[in-house]
Short mmCIF file of C-alpha atoms in Angstrom, two decimals:
data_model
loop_
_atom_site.label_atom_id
_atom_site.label_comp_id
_atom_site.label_asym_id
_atom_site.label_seq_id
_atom_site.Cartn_x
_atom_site.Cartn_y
_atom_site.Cartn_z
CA UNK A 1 74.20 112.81 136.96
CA UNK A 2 76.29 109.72 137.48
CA UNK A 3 79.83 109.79 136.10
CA UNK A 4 79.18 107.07 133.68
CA UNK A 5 76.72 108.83 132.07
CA UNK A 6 78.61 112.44 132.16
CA UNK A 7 81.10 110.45 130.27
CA UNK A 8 78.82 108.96 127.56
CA UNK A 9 77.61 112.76 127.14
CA UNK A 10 81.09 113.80 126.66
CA UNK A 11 81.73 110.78 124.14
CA UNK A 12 78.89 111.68 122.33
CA UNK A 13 79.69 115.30 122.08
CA UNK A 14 83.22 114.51 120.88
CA UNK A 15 81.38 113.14 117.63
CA UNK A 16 80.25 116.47 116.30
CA UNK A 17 83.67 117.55 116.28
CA UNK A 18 85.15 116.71 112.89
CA UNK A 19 88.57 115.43 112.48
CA UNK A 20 90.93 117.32 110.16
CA UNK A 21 90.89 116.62 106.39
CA UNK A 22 94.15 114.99 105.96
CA UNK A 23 95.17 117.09 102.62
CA UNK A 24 97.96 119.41 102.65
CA UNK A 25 98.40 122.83 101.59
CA UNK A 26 98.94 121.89 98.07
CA UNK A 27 96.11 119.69 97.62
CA UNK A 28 93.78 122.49 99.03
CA UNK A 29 94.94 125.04 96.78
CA UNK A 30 94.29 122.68 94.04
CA UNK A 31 90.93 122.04 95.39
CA UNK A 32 89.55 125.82 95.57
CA UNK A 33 91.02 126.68 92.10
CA UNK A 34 89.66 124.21 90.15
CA UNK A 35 86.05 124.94 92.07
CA UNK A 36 86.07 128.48 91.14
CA UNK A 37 87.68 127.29 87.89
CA UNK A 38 84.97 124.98 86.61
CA UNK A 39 82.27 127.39 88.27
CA UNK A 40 83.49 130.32 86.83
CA UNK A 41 83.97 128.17 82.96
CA UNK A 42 80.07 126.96 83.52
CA UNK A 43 78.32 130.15 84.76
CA UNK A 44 80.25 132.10 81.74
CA UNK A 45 79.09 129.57 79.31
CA UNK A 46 75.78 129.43 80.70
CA UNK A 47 75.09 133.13 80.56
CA UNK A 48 75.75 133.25 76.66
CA UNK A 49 73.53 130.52 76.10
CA UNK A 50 70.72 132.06 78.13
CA UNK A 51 71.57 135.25 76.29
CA UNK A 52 70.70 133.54 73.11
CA UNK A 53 67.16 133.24 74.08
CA UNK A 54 66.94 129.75 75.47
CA UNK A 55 64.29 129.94 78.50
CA UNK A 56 65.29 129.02 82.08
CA UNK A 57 68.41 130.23 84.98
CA UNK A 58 71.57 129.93 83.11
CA UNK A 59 73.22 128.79 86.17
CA UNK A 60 71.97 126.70 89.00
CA UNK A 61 73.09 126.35 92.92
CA UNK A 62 73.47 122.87 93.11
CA UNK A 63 76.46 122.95 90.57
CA UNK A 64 78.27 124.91 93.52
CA UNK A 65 78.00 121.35 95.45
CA UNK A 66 78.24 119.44 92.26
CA UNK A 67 81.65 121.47 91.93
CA UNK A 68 83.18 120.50 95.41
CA UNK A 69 82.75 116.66 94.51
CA UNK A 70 84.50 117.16 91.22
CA UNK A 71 87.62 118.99 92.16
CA UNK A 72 87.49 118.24 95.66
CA UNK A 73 87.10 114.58 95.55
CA UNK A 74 87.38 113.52 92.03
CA UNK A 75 88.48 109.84 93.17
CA UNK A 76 84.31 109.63 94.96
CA UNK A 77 81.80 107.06 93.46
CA UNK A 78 79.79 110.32 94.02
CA UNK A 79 81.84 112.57 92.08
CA UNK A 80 82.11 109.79 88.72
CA UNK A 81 80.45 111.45 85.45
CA UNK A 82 77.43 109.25 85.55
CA UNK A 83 76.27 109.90 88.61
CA UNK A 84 76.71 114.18 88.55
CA UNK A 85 74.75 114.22 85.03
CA UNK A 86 72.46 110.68 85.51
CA UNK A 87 71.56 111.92 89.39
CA UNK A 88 70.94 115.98 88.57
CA UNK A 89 68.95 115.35 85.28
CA UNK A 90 67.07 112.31 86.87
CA UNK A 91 66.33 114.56 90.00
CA UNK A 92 65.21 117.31 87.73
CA UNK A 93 62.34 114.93 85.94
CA UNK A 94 61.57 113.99 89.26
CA UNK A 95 61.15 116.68 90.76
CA UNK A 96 59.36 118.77 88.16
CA UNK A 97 56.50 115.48 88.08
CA UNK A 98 56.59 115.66 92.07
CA UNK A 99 55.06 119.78 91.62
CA UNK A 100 52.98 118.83 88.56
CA UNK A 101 51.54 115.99 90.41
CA UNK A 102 51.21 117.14 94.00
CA UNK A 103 49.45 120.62 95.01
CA UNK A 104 51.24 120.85 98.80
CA UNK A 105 54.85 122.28 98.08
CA UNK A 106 56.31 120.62 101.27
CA UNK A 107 55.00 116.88 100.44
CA UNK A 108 55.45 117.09 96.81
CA UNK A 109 59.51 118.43 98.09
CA UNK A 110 59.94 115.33 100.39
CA UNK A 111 58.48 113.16 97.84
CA UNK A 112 60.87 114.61 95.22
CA UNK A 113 63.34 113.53 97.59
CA UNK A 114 62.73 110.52 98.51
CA UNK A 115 61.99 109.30 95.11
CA UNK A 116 64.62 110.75 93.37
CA UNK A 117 67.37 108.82 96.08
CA UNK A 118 65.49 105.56 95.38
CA UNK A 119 66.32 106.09 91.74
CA UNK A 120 69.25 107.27 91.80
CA UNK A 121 70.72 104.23 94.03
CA UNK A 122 69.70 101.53 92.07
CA UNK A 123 70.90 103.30 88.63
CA UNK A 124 73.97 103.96 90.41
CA UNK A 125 73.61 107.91 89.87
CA UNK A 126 73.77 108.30 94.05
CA UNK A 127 74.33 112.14 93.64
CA UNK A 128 73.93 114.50 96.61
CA UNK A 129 73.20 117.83 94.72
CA UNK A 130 70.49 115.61 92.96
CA UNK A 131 68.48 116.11 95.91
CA UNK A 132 68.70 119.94 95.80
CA UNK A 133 68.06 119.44 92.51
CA UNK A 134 64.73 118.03 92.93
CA UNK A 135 63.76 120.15 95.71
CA UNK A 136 64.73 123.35 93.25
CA UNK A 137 62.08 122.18 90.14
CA UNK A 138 59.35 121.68 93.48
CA UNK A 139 59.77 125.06 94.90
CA UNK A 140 60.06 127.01 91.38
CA UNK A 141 57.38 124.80 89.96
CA UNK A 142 59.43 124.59 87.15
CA UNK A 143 57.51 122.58 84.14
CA UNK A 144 60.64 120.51 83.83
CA UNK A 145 60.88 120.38 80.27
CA UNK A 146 63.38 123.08 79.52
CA UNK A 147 66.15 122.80 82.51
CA UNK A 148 67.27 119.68 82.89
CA UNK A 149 67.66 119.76 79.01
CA UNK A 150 68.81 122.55 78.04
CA UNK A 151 70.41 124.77 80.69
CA UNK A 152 71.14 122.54 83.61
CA UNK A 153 72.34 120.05 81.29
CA UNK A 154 74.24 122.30 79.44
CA UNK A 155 75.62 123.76 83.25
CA UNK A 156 76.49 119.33 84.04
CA UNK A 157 77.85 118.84 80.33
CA UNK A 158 80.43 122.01 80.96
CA UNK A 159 81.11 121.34 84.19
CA UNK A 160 82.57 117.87 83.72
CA UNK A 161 84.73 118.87 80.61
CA UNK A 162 86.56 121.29 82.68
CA UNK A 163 86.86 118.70 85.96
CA UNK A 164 87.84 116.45 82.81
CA UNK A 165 90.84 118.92 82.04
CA UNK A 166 91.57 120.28 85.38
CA UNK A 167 91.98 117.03 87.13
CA UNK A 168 94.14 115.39 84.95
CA UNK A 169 96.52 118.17 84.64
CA UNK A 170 97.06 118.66 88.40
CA UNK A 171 97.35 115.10 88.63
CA UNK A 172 94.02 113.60 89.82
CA UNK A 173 92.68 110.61 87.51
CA UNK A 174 89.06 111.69 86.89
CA UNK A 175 86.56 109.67 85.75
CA UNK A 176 88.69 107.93 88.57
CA UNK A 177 88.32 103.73 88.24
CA UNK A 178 85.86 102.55 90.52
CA UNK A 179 86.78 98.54 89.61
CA UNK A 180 89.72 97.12 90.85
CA UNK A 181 91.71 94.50 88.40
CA UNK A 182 91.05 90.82 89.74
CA UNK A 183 94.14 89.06 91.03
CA UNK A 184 94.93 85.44 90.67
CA UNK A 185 94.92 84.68 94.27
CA UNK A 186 95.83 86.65 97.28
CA UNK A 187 99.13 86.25 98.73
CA UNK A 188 99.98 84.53 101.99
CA UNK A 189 99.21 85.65 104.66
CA UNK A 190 97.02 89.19 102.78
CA UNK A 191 93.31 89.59 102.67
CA UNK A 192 91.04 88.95 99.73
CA UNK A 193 89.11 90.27 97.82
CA UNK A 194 86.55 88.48 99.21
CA UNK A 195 87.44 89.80 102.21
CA UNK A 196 86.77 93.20 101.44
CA UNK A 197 83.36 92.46 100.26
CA UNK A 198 82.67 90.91 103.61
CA UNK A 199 83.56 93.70 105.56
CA UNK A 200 81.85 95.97 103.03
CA UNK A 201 78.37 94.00 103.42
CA UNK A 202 78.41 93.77 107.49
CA UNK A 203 78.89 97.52 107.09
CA UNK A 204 75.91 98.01 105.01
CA UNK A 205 76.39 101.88 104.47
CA UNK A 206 77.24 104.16 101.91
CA UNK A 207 80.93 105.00 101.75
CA UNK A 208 82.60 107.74 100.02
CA UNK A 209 85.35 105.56 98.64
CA UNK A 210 85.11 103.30 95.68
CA UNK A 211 85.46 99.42 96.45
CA UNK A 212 88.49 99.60 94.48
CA UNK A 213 90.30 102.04 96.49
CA UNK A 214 89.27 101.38 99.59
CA UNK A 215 90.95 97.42 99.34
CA UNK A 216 94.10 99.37 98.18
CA UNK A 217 94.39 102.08 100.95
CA UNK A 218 93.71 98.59 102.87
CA UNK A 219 96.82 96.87 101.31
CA UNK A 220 99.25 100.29 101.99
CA UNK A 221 97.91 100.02 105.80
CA UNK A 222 98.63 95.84 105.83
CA UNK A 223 101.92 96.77 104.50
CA UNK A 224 102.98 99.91 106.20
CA UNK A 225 102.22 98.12 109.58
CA UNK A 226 104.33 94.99 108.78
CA UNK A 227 107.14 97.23 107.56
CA UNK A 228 106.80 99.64 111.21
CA UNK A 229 106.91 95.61 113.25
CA UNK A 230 109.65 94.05 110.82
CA UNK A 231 111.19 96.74 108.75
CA UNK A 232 114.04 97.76 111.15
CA UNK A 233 115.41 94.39 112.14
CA UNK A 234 118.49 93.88 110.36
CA UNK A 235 120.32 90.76 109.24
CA UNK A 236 122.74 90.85 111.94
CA UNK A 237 119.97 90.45 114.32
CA UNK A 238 118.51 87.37 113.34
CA UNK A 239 121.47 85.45 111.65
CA UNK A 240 123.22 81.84 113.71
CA UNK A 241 126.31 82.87 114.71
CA UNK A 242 129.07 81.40 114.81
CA UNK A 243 128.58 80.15 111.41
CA UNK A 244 129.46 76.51 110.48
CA UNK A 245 131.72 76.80 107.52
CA UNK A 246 133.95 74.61 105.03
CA UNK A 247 137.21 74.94 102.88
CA UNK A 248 136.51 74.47 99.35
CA UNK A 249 139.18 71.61 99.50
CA UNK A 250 137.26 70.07 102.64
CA UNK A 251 136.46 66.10 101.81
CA UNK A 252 132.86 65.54 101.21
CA UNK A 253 132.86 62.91 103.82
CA UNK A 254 134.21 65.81 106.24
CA UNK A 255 131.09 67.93 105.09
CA UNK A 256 128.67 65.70 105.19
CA UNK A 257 129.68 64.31 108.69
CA UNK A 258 129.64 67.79 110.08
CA UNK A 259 126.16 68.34 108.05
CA UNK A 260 124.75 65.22 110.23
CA UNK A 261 126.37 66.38 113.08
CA UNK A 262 124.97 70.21 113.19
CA UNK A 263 121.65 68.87 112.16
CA UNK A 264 121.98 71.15 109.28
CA UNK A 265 120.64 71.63 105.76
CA UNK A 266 123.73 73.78 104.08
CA UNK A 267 127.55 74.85 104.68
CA UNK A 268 129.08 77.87 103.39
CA UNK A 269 132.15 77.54 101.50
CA UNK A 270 134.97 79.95 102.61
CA UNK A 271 138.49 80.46 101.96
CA UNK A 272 141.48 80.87 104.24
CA UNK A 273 140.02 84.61 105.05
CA UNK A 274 136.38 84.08 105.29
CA UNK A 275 135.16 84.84 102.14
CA UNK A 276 131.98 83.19 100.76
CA UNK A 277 133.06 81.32 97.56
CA UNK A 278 130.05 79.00 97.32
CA UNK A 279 127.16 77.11 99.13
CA UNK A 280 127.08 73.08 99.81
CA UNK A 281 123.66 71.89 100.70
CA UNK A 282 121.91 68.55 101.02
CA UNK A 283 120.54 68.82 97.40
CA UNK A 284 123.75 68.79 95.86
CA UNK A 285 124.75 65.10 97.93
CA UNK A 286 121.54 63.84 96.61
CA UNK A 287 121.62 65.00 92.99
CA UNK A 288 125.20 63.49 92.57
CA UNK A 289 124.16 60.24 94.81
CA UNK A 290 121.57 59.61 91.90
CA UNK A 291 124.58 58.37 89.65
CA UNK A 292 124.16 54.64 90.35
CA UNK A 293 120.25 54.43 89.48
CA UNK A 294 120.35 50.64 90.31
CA UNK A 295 121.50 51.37 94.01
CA UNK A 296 119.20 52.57 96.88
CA UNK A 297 119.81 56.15 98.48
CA UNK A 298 121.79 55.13 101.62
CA UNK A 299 124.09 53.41 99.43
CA UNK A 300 124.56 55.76 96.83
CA UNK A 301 125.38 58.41 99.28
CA UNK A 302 127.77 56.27 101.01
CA UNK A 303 129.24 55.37 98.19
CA UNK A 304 129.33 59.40 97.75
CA UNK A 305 130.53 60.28 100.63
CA UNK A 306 133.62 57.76 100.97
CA UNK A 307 134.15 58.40 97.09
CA UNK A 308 134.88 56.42 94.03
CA UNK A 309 136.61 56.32 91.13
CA UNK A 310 135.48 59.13 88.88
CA UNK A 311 133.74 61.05 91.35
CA UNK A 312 134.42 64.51 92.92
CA UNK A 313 136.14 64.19 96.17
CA UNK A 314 135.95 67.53 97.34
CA UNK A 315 133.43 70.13 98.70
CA UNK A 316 134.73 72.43 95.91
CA UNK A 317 133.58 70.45 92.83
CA UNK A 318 130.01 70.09 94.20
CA UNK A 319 129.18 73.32 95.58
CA UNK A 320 127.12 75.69 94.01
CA UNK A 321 128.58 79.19 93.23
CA UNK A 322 127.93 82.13 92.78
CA UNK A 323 125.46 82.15 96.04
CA UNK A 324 122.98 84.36 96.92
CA UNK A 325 124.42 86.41 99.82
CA UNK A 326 123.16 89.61 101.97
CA UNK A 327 125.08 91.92 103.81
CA UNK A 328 124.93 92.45 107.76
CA UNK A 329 123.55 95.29 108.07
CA UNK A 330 120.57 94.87 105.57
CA UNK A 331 116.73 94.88 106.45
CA UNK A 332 115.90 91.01 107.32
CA UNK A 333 112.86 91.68 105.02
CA UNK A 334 114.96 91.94 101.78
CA UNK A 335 115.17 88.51 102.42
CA UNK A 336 111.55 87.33 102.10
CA UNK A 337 111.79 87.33 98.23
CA UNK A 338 114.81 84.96 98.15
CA UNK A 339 112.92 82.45 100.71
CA UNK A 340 109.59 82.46 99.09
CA UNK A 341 110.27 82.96 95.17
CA UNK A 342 114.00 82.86 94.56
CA UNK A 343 113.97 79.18 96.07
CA UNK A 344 116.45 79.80 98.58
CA UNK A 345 116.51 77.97 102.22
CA UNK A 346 119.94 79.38 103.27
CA UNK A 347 121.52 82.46 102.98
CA UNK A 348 125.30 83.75 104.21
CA UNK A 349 125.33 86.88 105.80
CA UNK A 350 128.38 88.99 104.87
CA UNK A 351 129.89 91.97 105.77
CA UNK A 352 131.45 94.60 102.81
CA UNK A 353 134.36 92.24 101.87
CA UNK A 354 132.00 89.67 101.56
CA UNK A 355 133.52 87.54 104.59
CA UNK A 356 131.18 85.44 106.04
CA UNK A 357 129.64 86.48 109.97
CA UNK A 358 126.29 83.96 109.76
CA UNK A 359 123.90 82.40 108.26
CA UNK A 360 120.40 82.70 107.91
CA UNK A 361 117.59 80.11 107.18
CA UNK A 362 114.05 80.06 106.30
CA UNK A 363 113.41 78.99 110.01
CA UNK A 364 115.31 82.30 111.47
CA UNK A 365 113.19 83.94 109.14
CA UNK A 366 110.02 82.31 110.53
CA UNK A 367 110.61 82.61 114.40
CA UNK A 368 111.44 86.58 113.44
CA UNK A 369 107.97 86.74 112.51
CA UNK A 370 106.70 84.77 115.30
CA UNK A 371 107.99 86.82 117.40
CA UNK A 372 106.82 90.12 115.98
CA UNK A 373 103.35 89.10 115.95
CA UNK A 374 103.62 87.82 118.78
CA UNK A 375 102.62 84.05 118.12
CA UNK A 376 102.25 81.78 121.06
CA UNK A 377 104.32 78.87 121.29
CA UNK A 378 107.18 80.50 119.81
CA UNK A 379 110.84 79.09 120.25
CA UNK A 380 114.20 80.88 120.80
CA UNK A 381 116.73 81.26 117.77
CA UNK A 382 118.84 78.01 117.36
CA UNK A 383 122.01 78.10 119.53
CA UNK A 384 125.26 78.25 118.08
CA UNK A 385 127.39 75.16 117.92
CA UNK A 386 129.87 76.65 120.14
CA UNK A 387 132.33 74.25 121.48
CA UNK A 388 131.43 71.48 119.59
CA UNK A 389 134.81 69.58 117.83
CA UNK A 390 134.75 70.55 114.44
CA UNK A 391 135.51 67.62 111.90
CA UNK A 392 138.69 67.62 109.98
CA UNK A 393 137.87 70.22 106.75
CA UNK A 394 135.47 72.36 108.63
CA UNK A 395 136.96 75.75 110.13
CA UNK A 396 137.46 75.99 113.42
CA UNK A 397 135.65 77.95 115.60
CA UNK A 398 138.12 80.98 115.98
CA UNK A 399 138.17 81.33 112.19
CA UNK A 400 134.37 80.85 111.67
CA UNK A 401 134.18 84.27 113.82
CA UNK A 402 137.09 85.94 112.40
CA UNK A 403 135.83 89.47 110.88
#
């Protein structure tokens, strides 16, 4: 045999080897008590109503797999209420008309079957024990009048009060929600819902996973794998160093011609030892430029800039403070929440005496995650402004790495 096809053998063999659960010892303790639990509640119950005269088995084999859906995996569209009474009781009718109807115990079994799955999809009752049920009423030629309304249903009706009980109090939501709330939009750069229904309808199979939890086990997989790629870089690995820094006494002409000279957005205020006292940005030029209405832009932030009667003078009395910091040695991640919802475009990096070692922008942020997923095209992290002449007001270089 060639080795291509040895190979394909051995592939295929591999598949009827299953893979492990995935529960722990916990969860399978949990599992077998509350099977012989509910099994033990039902047949108990059962027997002293059959003792009471009513007609038919008191206890039935297909609650045995009924009873390993409902404690073993409450959260399964198979496992819901509806379908474990709808699909038995619906099996039941169909399978005593199916040995009523048909003399030949093998077709009238396969017919059972068959019909009782096409019911029981579209009703939404998919139950597997439903098709032992209906196979049972075909090969005990059961009239079907009695058991799927008075002892099996009695057997169902018992059976799901204790998986009721027993779930809940060993923490398993049961009847577990099979809908997921709708959202108001997905977020950047995450899947929708949409999405999920896609995937779901190229599959075209039955799962054993409600809609609803399979997009969330989705979303902790999406997020788990961003936070393995992303999660350990830290600040200090991303952040412009040396950073560009100005006294709080610092001329606004000084800051604004180092501004246009770094090509930058923001300055972090510092005092004689480093420590962040405030944030000057761009916005705050423009929002006090906008005190001569009648003058254009350039002129108003000229007129800024080179001051005025009445007007601040210094970087102090225009910068904002308190400002948004984050340590060094924080996860870079921490600071997706400022960026995108706190409305923040710079942040100073500090260490624990809150003395400033960088600065990092929305654009670090951006070609960090470039980089992680590996986007083509991506740049290198801005170079520092080393040896550039720093204006009069701005630190020099020295200080702006001090600590």
């Amino acid at each position: 045999m060639p080795a291509s096809r040895t190979a394909a053998l051995l592939q295929w063999l591999k598949n009827f080897w299953p893979s492990p659960l995935g529960i722990d010892r916990a969860e399978r303790v949990r599992f077998v008590a509350g099977a012989v639990f509910g099994v033990l509640v039902t047949a108990g119950l059962g027997r002293w109503w059959a003792g009471h005269g009513v007609g038919g088995p008191w206890l039935v084999a297909s609650l045995g797999a009924s009873a390993v859906l409902v404690f073993g995996m409450p959260s399964s569209p198979l496992a819901q209420p509806w379908p474990v009474l709808g699909g038995s009781a619906l099996s039941a009718l169909v399978g005593a008309a199916c040995a009523a109807l048909i003399p030949d115990p093998a077709l009238a079994g396969a017919v059972a079957v068959g019909l009782a799955v096409a019911l029981m999809v579209p009703l939404r009752c998919l139950h597997p024990p439903g098709g032992a049920m209906a196979l049972y009423m075909v090969l005990t030629a059961s009239d079907g009048l009695h058991l799927p309304g008075l002892s099996v249903l009695l057997n169902l009706l018992v059976l799901l009060a204790v998986a009721v009980v027993y779930n809940g109090l060993t923490g398993r939501r049961y009847p577990h929600p099979q809908r997921r709330e709708k959202r108001a939009g997905a977020q950047a750069g995450a899947f929708a819902a949409s999405d999920v229904d896609a995937a779901l309808a190229h599959y075209n199979q039955v799962l054993d996973i409600s809609r609803a939890d399979l997009e969330g086990l989705l979303h902790l997989a999406g997020r788990a794998a961003f936070q393995r790629t992303l999660g350990d870089i830290r600040c200090a690995q991303i952040m412009s160093t040396p950073p560009l820094a100005v006294a709080a006494d610092a001329s606004l002409k000084d800051a604004w011609a180092l501004m246009r000279a770094q090509q930058i957005k923001a300055l972090p205020v510092v005092d004689a030892s480093m420590v962040v006292l405030g944030i000057v940005t761009v916005a705050d030029f423009m929002r006090l430029a906008n005190l001569d209405v009648h003058e254009g832009l350039g002129q108003r932030l000229k007129t800024l800039v080179l001051g005025r009667s009445g007007q601040p003078s210094t970087v102090g009395a225009i910068m904002s403070s308190p400002v948004q910091v984050a340590q060094v040695g924080q996860h870079a991640m921490d600071l997706v929440p400022l960026f995108s919802q706190g409305g923040h475009h710079h942040v100073p990096i500090v260490d624990g005496d809150h003395r400033l070692l960088g600065v990092i922008t929305q654009s670090d942020l951006m070609r960090t995650l470039a980089r992680a997923l590996q986007v083509p095209g991506e740049v290198g992290s801005r170079p520092a402004a080393a040896g550039t002449a720093a204006p009069p007001g701005a630190l020099p270089a020295a200080d702006r790495q001090k600590g």
